[in-house]
Coordinates of C-alpha atoms and ligand atoms in Angstrom, one line a residue:
Chain A
M1 CA -0.3 13.6 27.2
S2 CA 2.8 12.1 25.6
D3 CA 4.5 15.4 25.1
Y4 CA 5.0 16.0 28.8
V5 CA 8.6 15.4 30.0
L6 CA 7.4 13.5 33.0
P7 CA 4.1 11.5 33.2
E8 CA 1.0 12.8 34.9
G9 CA 0.5 11.9 38.5
L10 CA 3.3 13.9 40.1
P11 CA 2.1 16.5 42.6
A12 CA 0.5 19.5 40.9
P13 CA 1.9 22.8 41.9
V14 CA -0.7 25.2 43.2
P15 CA -0.1 28.8 44.4
A16 CA 0.4 29.0 48.1
R17 CA -2.6 30.2 50.1
D18 CA -0.6 33.1 51.4
G19 CA -0.3 34.4 47.9
L20 CA 3.5 34.7 47.9
D21 CA 4.2 32.9 44.7
R22 CA 1.0 33.7 42.8
P23 CA 2.6 36.1 40.3
Y24 CA 4.9 33.3 39.2
W25 CA 2.4 30.6 38.8
E26 CA -0.1 32.9 37.1
G27 CA 2.7 34.0 34.8
T28 CA 3.5 30.5 33.7
R29 CA -0.1 30.0 32.6
R30 CA 0.4 32.9 30.2
H31 CA 3.8 31.4 29.1
E32 CA 5.6 34.2 30.9
L33 CA 8.5 34.0 33.4
W34 CA 8.2 36.3 36.4
V35 CA 10.6 36.6 39.3
Q36 CA 11.0 39.0 42.2
H37 CA 12.9 42.2 41.6
C38 CA 13.4 44.9 44.2
P39 CA 12.5 48.4 43.1
E40 CA 14.6 49.8 46.0
C41 CA 18.0 48.2 45.5
G42 CA 17.6 46.2 42.2
T43 CA 18.1 42.8 43.7
W44 CA 16.7 39.9 41.7
Q45 CA 15.4 37.2 44.0
W46 CA 14.2 33.6 43.6
G47 CA 12.3 31.7 45.1
P48 CA 9.7 34.1 46.3
E49 CA 10.3 35.7 49.7
W50 CA 8.3 38.3 51.8
N51 CA 11.1 40.9 51.7
C52 CA 14.2 41.7 49.7
H53 CA 17.2 39.9 51.1
G54 CA 19.4 42.6 49.7
C55 CA 17.9 45.6 51.5
R56 CA 15.2 44.2 53.7
S57 CA 12.5 46.2 51.9
F58 CA 9.0 44.7 52.1
A59 CA 8.2 46.4 48.8
I60 CA 9.8 43.7 46.7
G61 CA 8.0 43.5 43.4
W62 CA 8.0 41.3 40.3
D63 CA 9.3 41.6 36.8
Q64 CA 8.9 39.6 33.7
V65 CA 12.1 38.2 32.4
A66 CA 13.2 36.6 29.1
P67 CA 12.5 32.8 29.4
E68 CA 16.1 31.8 28.7
G69 CA 19.2 31.0 30.6
V70 CA 22.4 29.0 31.0
L71 CA 22.7 25.5 32.2
Y72 CA 24.3 25.7 35.6
S73 CA 24.1 22.1 36.9
W74 CA 22.2 18.9 36.3
Q75 CA 21.4 15.4 37.5
R76 CA 19.8 12.3 35.9
P77 CA 17.6 10.3 38.3
W78 CA 17.4 6.6 37.6
H79 CA 15.7 5.5 40.8
P80 CA 12.0 6.4 40.7
V81 CA 11.0 8.1 44.0
H82 CA 7.4 8.4 43.1
G83 CA 4.9 5.9 41.6
A84 CA 4.3 8.1 38.6
L85 CA 7.9 7.9 37.7
A86 CA 8.2 4.1 37.6
D87 CA 8.3 3.9 33.8
A88 CA 9.8 7.4 33.3
V89 CA 13.4 6.9 34.4
P90 CA 15.9 8.1 33.6
Y91 CA 15.0 11.7 33.2
T92 CA 17.2 14.7 33.4
V93 CA 16.9 17.6 35.9
V94 CA 18.5 20.9 35.1
L95 CA 19.4 23.9 37.2
V96 CA 19.2 26.9 35.0
E97 CA 20.8 30.3 35.7
L98 CA 19.3 33.5 34.5
P99 CA 22.2 35.9 34.0
H100 CA 19.9 38.7 32.9
A101 CA 18.0 38.4 36.2
G102 CA 20.8 38.6 38.7
G103 CA 21.8 35.0 38.2
V104 CA 18.8 33.5 39.9
R105 CA 18.4 29.7 39.3
M106 CA 15.4 27.6 38.4
V107 CA 14.9 23.9 38.6
G108 CA 13.3 22.1 35.7
N109 CA 13.5 19.1 33.4
L110 CA 15.6 18.9 30.2
F111 CA 13.1 18.8 27.3
G112 CA 13.6 16.0 24.8
D113 CA 15.8 12.8 25.1
P114 CA 17.2 12.5 28.6
M115 CA 20.4 11.1 27.1
Q116 CA 20.9 13.9 24.6
P117 CA 24.4 15.5 24.7
F118 CA 24.6 18.8 26.7
A119 CA 27.0 20.5 29.0
I120 CA 27.1 23.0 31.8
G121 CA 27.2 26.4 30.2
D122 CA 24.9 25.5 27.4
R123 CA 22.3 28.2 26.5
V124 CA 18.7 27.0 27.1
E125 CA 15.2 28.4 26.5
A126 CA 12.1 27.7 28.5
V127 CA 9.4 25.4 27.2
F128 CA 6.1 26.1 28.9
E129 CA 4.3 22.7 29.5
D130 CA 0.6 23.2 30.0
H131 CA -1.3 20.7 32.1
D132 CA -4.8 22.0 31.2
D133 CA -6.6 18.7 32.1
S134 CA -5.4 18.7 35.7
P135 CA -8.1 19.3 38.3
T136 CA -6.0 22.3 39.2
P137 CA -4.6 23.4 35.8
F138 CA -1.0 24.5 35.9
T139 CA 2.0 25.1 33.6
L140 CA 5.5 23.8 34.2
V141 CA 8.7 25.5 32.9
Q142 CA 10.9 23.0 31.1
W143 CA 14.2 23.8 29.3
R144 CA 15.4 23.1 25.8
V145 CA 19.1 23.3 24.8
L146 CA 19.7 25.8 22.1
R147 CA 21.9 24.2 19.4
Chain B
M1 CA 43.9 33.0 64.3
G2 CA 43.9 33.5 68.1
E3 CA 42.1 31.4 70.6
L4 CA 38.6 32.4 71.8
E5 CA 38.5 34.2 75.1
H6 CA 35.5 32.2 76.3
S7 CA 35.7 28.7 74.9
L8 CA 34.2 25.5 76.1
R9 CA 37.6 23.8 75.3
G10 CA 38.3 21.3 78.0
R11 CA 35.5 22.4 80.3
V12 CA 33.0 19.8 79.3
A13 CA 33.5 16.1 78.6
V14 CA 31.7 13.2 77.2
V15 CA 31.3 10.6 80.0
G16 CA 29.1 8.0 78.3
V17 CA 28.1 6.8 74.9
G18 CA 25.4 4.3 74.0
E19 CA 23.9 2.7 71.0
T20 CA 21.2 0.1 70.3
T21 CA 21.8 -2.7 67.9
Y22 CA 21.6 -1.1 64.4
Y23 CA 18.9 -2.6 62.3
K24 CA 18.1 -2.5 58.6
R25 CA 15.3 0.0 57.9
G26 CA 12.0 -1.3 59.3
Q27 CA 13.5 -4.3 61.1
S28 CA 13.7 -3.0 64.7
P29 CA 11.8 -5.3 67.0
D30 CA 11.3 -2.3 69.3
P31 CA 9.4 0.9 68.8
E32 CA 11.4 4.0 68.4
F33 CA 10.8 5.2 72.0
V34 CA 12.1 2.0 73.4
L35 CA 15.2 2.2 71.1
V36 CA 16.0 5.7 72.5
L37 CA 15.5 4.5 76.1
R38 CA 17.9 1.6 75.4
A39 CA 20.5 3.9 73.9
I40 CA 20.3 6.3 76.8
L41 CA 20.5 3.4 79.4
A42 CA 23.5 2.0 77.6
A43 CA 25.2 5.4 77.7
C44 CA 24.4 5.7 81.5
A45 CA 25.9 2.2 82.0
D46 CA 29.0 3.3 80.0
A47 CA 29.4 6.4 82.1
G48 CA 28.7 4.5 85.3
I49 CA 25.9 6.8 86.4
D50 CA 22.4 6.2 87.6
P51 CA 19.9 7.2 84.8
S52 CA 18.1 9.5 87.2
T53 CA 21.2 11.6 87.2
I54 CA 20.2 12.9 83.7
D55 CA 18.7 16.4 84.0
G56 CA 19.0 17.7 80.5
F57 CA 17.9 16.5 77.0
C58 CA 19.1 17.7 73.6
S59 CA 18.1 16.3 70.2
Y60 CA 17.7 17.4 66.6
S61 CA 15.9 16.8 63.3
N62 CA 12.5 16.9 65.0
D63 CA 13.1 13.8 67.0
R64 CA 9.8 12.4 68.1
N65 CA 10.9 11.2 71.5
T66 CA 10.3 14.1 73.9
P67 CA 12.3 14.9 77.0
A68 CA 9.2 14.8 79.2
R69 CA 8.4 11.2 78.2
L70 CA 12.0 10.1 78.4
S71 CA 12.6 11.7 81.7
A72 CA 9.6 10.0 83.2
A73 CA 10.6 6.6 81.8
L74 CA 14.2 7.0 83.1
G75 CA 13.0 7.8 86.6
C76 CA 14.6 11.3 86.6
D77 CA 13.6 13.6 89.4
V78 CA 13.8 16.8 87.4
I79 CA 14.2 18.2 83.9
R80 CA 16.5 21.3 84.0
Y81 CA 17.1 21.7 80.3
S82 CA 15.5 20.6 77.1
N83 CA 16.4 21.6 73.6
M84 CA 15.6 20.8 70.0
Q85 CA 18.0 21.8 67.3
W86 CA 16.3 23.3 64.3
G87 CA 16.7 21.7 60.9
G88 CA 16.2 18.4 59.1
G89 CA 18.7 15.8 58.1
G90 CA 21.6 15.2 60.4
G91 CA 22.8 18.8 60.5
G92 CA 22.2 18.8 64.2
A93 CA 24.2 15.8 65.4
A94 CA 27.2 17.7 66.6
A95 CA 25.0 20.7 67.4
A96 CA 23.1 18.6 69.9
V97 CA 26.4 17.9 71.7
Q98 CA 27.2 21.7 71.5
N99 CA 23.8 22.5 73.0
A100 CA 24.3 19.9 75.7
S101 CA 27.7 21.4 76.5
A102 CA 26.3 24.9 76.6
A103 CA 23.7 23.8 79.1
V104 CA 26.4 22.3 81.3
L105 CA 28.8 25.3 80.9
S106 CA 26.1 27.8 81.8
G107 CA 25.1 26.0 84.9
S108 CA 21.6 25.2 83.6
A109 CA 22.0 21.5 84.1
D110 CA 24.6 19.0 85.3
C111 CA 24.2 15.9 83.2
V112 CA 22.8 16.3 79.7
V113 CA 22.1 13.6 77.1
A114 CA 22.2 14.2 73.3
Y115 CA 20.2 11.6 71.6
R116 CA 18.5 10.5 68.3
G117 CA 16.2 7.6 67.5
L118 CA 14.9 6.4 64.2
A119 CA 12.5 3.7 63.4
Q120 CA 11.5 4.1 59.8
G121 CA 9.3 1.0 59.8
Q122 CA 7.2 2.6 62.4
F123 CA 7.2 6.1 60.9
G124 CA 7.9 5.9 57.2
R125 CA 10.9 6.5 54.9
F126 CA 13.0 9.5 53.9
G127 CA 13.8 8.8 50.3
Q128 CA 10.2 8.8 49.1
G129 CA 8.4 11.5 47.2
A130 CA 5.4 13.4 48.1
R131 CA 2.1 11.4 48.1
S132 CA -0.3 14.4 47.9
S133 CA -1.9 15.3 44.6
T134 CA -1.0 19.0 44.9
I135 CA 1.9 20.8 46.3
S136 CA 2.8 24.4 47.1
G137 CA 5.5 26.7 48.4
A138 CA 9.2 25.8 48.1
A139 CA 8.5 22.2 47.2
A140 CA 6.3 23.3 44.2
L141 CA 9.5 24.5 42.6
T142 CA 11.1 21.1 42.6
A143 CA 8.6 18.2 43.2
P144 CA 6.7 18.6 39.9
Y145 CA 10.0 18.1 38.1
G146 CA 10.7 14.8 39.9
V147 CA 13.1 16.3 42.5
M148 CA 11.8 15.0 45.8
S149 CA 14.4 12.8 47.6
P150 CA 17.4 14.0 49.6
A151 CA 19.7 12.5 47.0
Q152 CA 17.9 14.5 44.3
T153 CA 17.9 17.6 46.4
Y154 CA 21.7 17.6 46.7
A155 CA 23.1 15.8 43.6
M156 CA 23.4 18.9 41.5
R157 CA 25.9 20.4 44.0
T158 CA 28.2 17.5 43.3
T159 CA 27.8 17.8 39.6
R160 CA 28.9 21.4 40.0
L161 CA 31.7 20.3 42.3
F162 CA 33.1 18.2 39.5
H163 CA 32.7 21.1 37.1
D164 CA 34.1 23.9 39.2
H165 CA 37.0 22.1 40.9
G166 CA 37.9 19.1 38.8
I167 CA 37.0 16.7 41.6
S168 CA 37.1 13.1 40.2
P169 CA 34.3 10.6 40.6
D170 CA 37.1 8.3 41.8
T171 CA 37.5 10.5 44.9
L172 CA 33.8 9.9 45.8
K173 CA 34.5 6.2 45.2
A174 CA 37.4 6.2 47.6
V175 CA 35.2 7.6 50.4
S176 CA 32.7 4.8 49.9
L177 CA 35.3 2.1 49.7
A178 CA 37.0 3.3 52.9
A179 CA 33.7 3.2 54.8
Y180 CA 32.9 -0.3 53.7
H181 CA 36.5 -1.4 54.5
H182 CA 36.2 -0.1 58.0
A183 CA 32.8 -1.7 58.5
Q184 CA 34.3 -5.1 57.9
N185 CA 36.1 -4.8 61.3
N186 CA 33.1 -3.4 63.1
P187 CA 30.6 -6.1 64.2
R188 CA 28.0 -3.3 65.0
A189 CA 28.0 -2.3 61.3
V190 CA 25.0 -3.2 59.2
M191 CA 27.4 -3.9 56.3
Y192 CA 29.7 -6.1 58.5
G193 CA 30.5 -9.1 56.4
R194 CA 29.5 -7.4 53.2
P195 CA 32.7 -5.9 51.7
L196 CA 32.5 -3.6 48.7
T197 CA 34.9 -3.9 45.8
P198 CA 35.8 -1.2 43.3
E199 CA 34.2 -3.3 40.6
A200 CA 31.0 -3.6 42.6
Y201 CA 30.9 0.1 43.1
D202 CA 31.4 0.8 39.4
A203 CA 28.7 -1.7 38.5
S204 CA 26.2 -0.5 41.0
R205 CA 23.1 1.3 39.7
W206 CA 22.7 5.0 39.6
I207 CA 20.4 6.5 42.2
T208 CA 20.7 9.8 40.4
E209 CA 23.8 10.7 38.4
P210 CA 26.4 11.5 39.6
F211 CA 25.5 9.3 42.6
H212 CA 25.8 5.5 42.5
L213 CA 24.0 3.4 45.0
Y214 CA 27.1 3.3 47.2
D215 CA 27.4 7.1 47.3
V216 CA 24.2 7.3 49.2
C217 CA 23.7 6.7 53.0
L218 CA 21.8 3.8 54.4
E219 CA 18.4 3.9 56.0
N220 CA 18.3 2.3 59.4
D221 CA 16.5 1.8 62.6
G222 CA 18.2 2.3 66.0
A223 CA 19.1 4.9 68.5
A224 CA 22.3 6.5 69.9
A225 CA 23.0 8.7 72.9
V226 CA 26.0 10.8 74.2
I227 CA 26.1 12.1 77.8
V228 CA 28.1 15.2 78.7
M229 CA 29.0 16.6 82.1
S230 CA 31.4 19.2 83.4
A231 CA 35.1 18.3 83.2
E232 CA 35.3 18.2 87.0
R233 CA 32.5 15.8 87.3
A234 CA 33.8 13.7 84.4
R235 CA 37.1 13.3 86.2
D236 CA 35.3 11.9 89.2
L237 CA 33.8 9.2 87.0
T238 CA 36.7 8.2 84.8
D239 CA 40.4 8.6 84.5
R240 CA 40.0 9.0 80.7
P241 CA 37.4 11.6 80.0
V242 CA 37.0 12.7 76.4
Y243 CA 37.0 16.4 76.4
V244 CA 34.9 18.6 74.1
L245 CA 37.5 20.9 72.6
G246 CA 35.0 22.7 70.3
A247 CA 31.5 22.3 69.0
Q248 CA 29.9 24.7 66.5
Q249 CA 26.8 25.0 64.3
G250 CA 25.9 27.3 61.5
G251 CA 25.3 27.9 57.9
P252 CA 26.3 30.3 55.1
R253 CA 24.4 33.4 54.0
R254 CA 20.9 32.6 52.7
S255 CA 21.4 28.8 53.1
G256 CA 17.7 28.4 53.6
V257 CA 16.4 29.9 50.4
A258 CA 14.2 27.9 48.1
G259 CA 14.8 26.3 44.7
H260 CA 18.6 25.9 44.8
N261 CA 19.4 29.6 45.0
Q262 CA 22.0 29.6 47.8
P263 CA 24.5 32.2 46.7
D264 CA 27.4 29.7 47.4
Y265 CA 25.9 26.6 45.8
V266 CA 28.9 24.2 45.9
T267 CA 29.3 24.0 49.6
S268 CA 28.9 21.6 52.5
S269 CA 27.6 24.7 54.4
L270 CA 30.5 24.2 56.8
K271 CA 32.6 27.2 55.6
P272 CA 31.4 29.6 58.2
V273 CA 31.5 27.0 61.0
I274 CA 35.0 25.8 60.7
P275 CA 37.2 28.8 61.5
R276 CA 35.5 29.4 64.8
L277 CA 35.5 25.7 65.6
Y278 CA 39.3 25.5 65.3
Q279 CA 39.6 28.8 67.3
Q280 CA 37.4 27.4 70.0
A281 CA 39.2 24.1 70.1
G282 CA 42.7 25.6 70.0
V283 CA 43.9 23.2 67.4
T284 CA 44.5 23.2 63.6
P285 CA 43.5 20.7 60.9
A286 CA 47.1 19.4 61.1
D287 CA 46.5 18.4 64.8
V288 CA 43.5 16.2 63.9
D289 CA 44.3 12.5 64.0
V290 CA 41.1 11.0 62.7
V291 CA 38.0 12.4 61.0
Q292 CA 34.3 11.3 61.0
S293 CA 32.7 13.2 58.1
Y294 CA 28.9 12.7 57.7
E295 CA 28.0 10.9 54.6
N296 CA 24.6 11.7 53.4
F297 CA 26.3 11.6 50.0
T298 CA 30.0 11.1 49.2
G299 CA 30.1 14.3 47.2
A300 CA 29.3 16.2 50.4
V301 CA 32.1 14.4 52.3
V302 CA 34.6 15.7 49.7
M303 CA 33.2 19.3 50.1
S304 CA 33.3 18.9 53.9
L305 CA 36.9 17.6 54.0
I306 CA 38.1 20.5 51.8
E307 CA 36.1 23.1 53.8
S308 CA 37.4 21.7 57.1
G309 CA 41.0 22.2 56.0
F310 CA 42.1 18.6 55.5
C311 CA 42.9 19.1 51.8
T312 CA 42.3 21.7 49.2
Y313 CA 40.2 21.7 46.0
E314 CA 43.5 21.3 44.1
S315 CA 44.9 18.4 46.3
A316 CA 41.6 16.6 47.0
N317 CA 42.0 14.0 44.3
E318 CA 45.5 13.1 45.5
V319 CA 44.8 13.2 49.2
L320 CA 41.5 11.5 49.3
T321 CA 42.5 8.1 48.1
F322 CA 41.5 4.8 49.6
D323 CA 45.0 4.2 51.0
N324 CA 45.0 7.6 52.8
L325 CA 41.5 7.2 54.1
I326 CA 41.8 3.9 55.9
A327 CA 43.0 3.2 59.5
P328 CA 45.5 2.5 60.9
S329 CA 47.9 3.3 58.1
G330 CA 46.3 6.2 56.2
K331 CA 47.3 9.8 56.5
L332 CA 43.7 10.9 56.9
P333 CA 41.7 8.0 58.5
L334 CA 38.0 8.6 57.6
N335 CA 34.7 7.2 59.0
T336 CA 36.4 4.5 60.9
S337 CA 33.2 2.8 62.1
G338 CA 31.9 2.5 58.5
G339 CA 29.9 5.7 59.0
N340 CA 26.5 6.4 57.5
L341 CA 27.4 4.4 54.4
A342 CA 28.2 1.1 56.1
E343 CA 27.8 1.1 59.9
C344 CA 24.4 2.8 60.3
Y345 CA 22.5 5.9 59.4
M346 CA 21.7 7.2 62.8
H347 CA 21.5 10.8 61.5
G348 CA 25.2 11.2 62.4
L349 CA 25.2 10.5 66.1
G350 CA 26.9 7.2 65.4
L351 CA 29.7 9.3 63.9
V352 CA 29.9 11.4 67.0
I353 CA 30.2 8.3 69.1
E354 CA 33.0 6.9 66.9
A355 CA 34.8 10.2 67.3
V356 CA 34.7 9.8 71.0
R357 CA 35.7 6.1 70.7
Q358 CA 38.9 7.1 68.8
V359 CA 40.0 9.3 71.7
R360 CA 39.3 6.6 74.2
G361 CA 41.3 4.2 72.0
T362 CA 38.4 1.7 71.6
S363 CA 37.5 1.9 68.0
T364 CA 37.4 -1.3 65.9
N365 CA 39.6 0.6 63.5
Q366 CA 41.7 2.4 66.0
V367 CA 44.1 5.1 64.9
P368 CA 47.1 4.5 67.1
G369 CA 47.6 7.2 69.7
A370 CA 44.6 9.3 68.4
K371 CA 44.3 12.4 70.6
V372 CA 42.3 14.8 68.5
S373 CA 39.2 13.6 66.8
F374 CA 37.0 15.6 64.4
V375 CA 33.4 15.0 63.4
N376 CA 30.9 17.0 61.3
A377 CA 27.2 16.6 60.7
G378 CA 24.7 17.0 57.9
P379 CA 26.7 18.7 55.2
M380 CA 24.7 20.7 52.6
V381 CA 21.6 21.2 54.8
E382 CA 20.8 24.7 55.9
V383 CA 22.4 24.5 59.3
V384 CA 25.2 22.1 59.9
S385 CA 27.5 21.4 62.8
A386 CA 30.9 20.0 63.8
A387 CA 32.8 19.1 66.9
I388 CA 36.3 18.3 68.0
F389 CA 37.1 16.0 70.9
G390 CA 40.4 15.5 72.6
S391 CA 42.2 13.6 75.3
A392 CA 43.7 15.1 78.5
E393 CA 47.1 15.2 76.8
V394 CA 45.8 17.8 74.3
L395 CA 44.9 20.1 77.2
G396 CA 48.4 19.9 78.5
Ligands
LIG1 ZN1 16.1 45.5 47.9

């Protein structure tokens, strides 16, 4: 699958058995981005937690959000820390802030050339990367710079 | 800021420190448990006490060597206190001394050792990614994107440090060069006899941008131990006790949340720890003669030094230069044993020992007349710690 940002063979994400993050991972399969949103106090929260850290409510829910954001930080690994990455370095990791969802942040890879020009503050959009052939099919959320 | 009403300042003292030979990762001839025993026995010899005197044990980072086994092997009659500091990385190195001090101050135990052993040949490495085929929970938000190692977990804080505060990569370089410089005078250091030039730093490979190879801590085998007792008992043992002026642990709001969502992202996590530490110690940053600042990554050292009051975001590039950071001549002598970058990565307990050594006047890079010595541990992890040691003169 040459259009993946990183090669196959990295650990495949599966929803936790306790069900806490299931709405997120199921959403990615539909190419939707879901994050926690508290109906009591309006707090947006990521990653998933059992209660709202704003008001302590256990009734924290989920909302679908626009799959776009702003580049908050980045790094470019050159040292492969996993066998699957041996021929995949360098690659660029981005931390994306979602201003329309309380500024929660998400980690992903920069879609496209890892050496392409970009800067903190750039607007980015999600690229849903389907791994349908995995024994446990999953979808990753990668990010493309909007030019 | 007033002093705390009930502070441990001057009421507890370090009476002994001990270290094994520091080995490159995987090269210890001894198993980890033997390393820890050797370090504790060395600390007992340093203190001039019989090992059976030890009645309390404190460690951190899920150390595998349990108080029950150690106590038996040391011939101790009784265990009065045992304690494991939560959290990974080296965040607990100064906290272990804090916990040991608390045990002594509360009357729970009389002679408590803080210790840490690492034999990665025996037990596997830190900087390696997950080997499982699936992953879930917090790690599922990062590992599938190739974010697995500690360096990768913390690099983006440094990228943002550069962006938000104009910190120069040269400032990180100065931290690294100072550590290697100090290691050249320290025969214990793994990098003794292996100096680092600015050119070699610049030419070194990226681990992950913005970290060069020399911005990242070593991986080593070895063990270290620090023994504390009450100030009264310490004065019976030595005429030069090293007093604990302050020791604190903590973390900022929501420091433990997943996926890089800490509200304050560009931080060493020391911000909430530091004001109370100085209050407890009854000193200010200006009183500190020498600093040991835990280097997991050089970017974290810069954050730590700023948040500990040794410079500001605005002055960091001017203050944190090689000339200022080296002993004995620099204004802010830093990591005078070579630290985690060039002496040994003993999860920070080696830095605690160097902080003690500076007050004793026995460092291989001694700061002349050092009376107040600062050390922090594990910057950027969820719960970090710091301590200040001082000589009898400080207590007046
Ligand atoms: Zn709420």
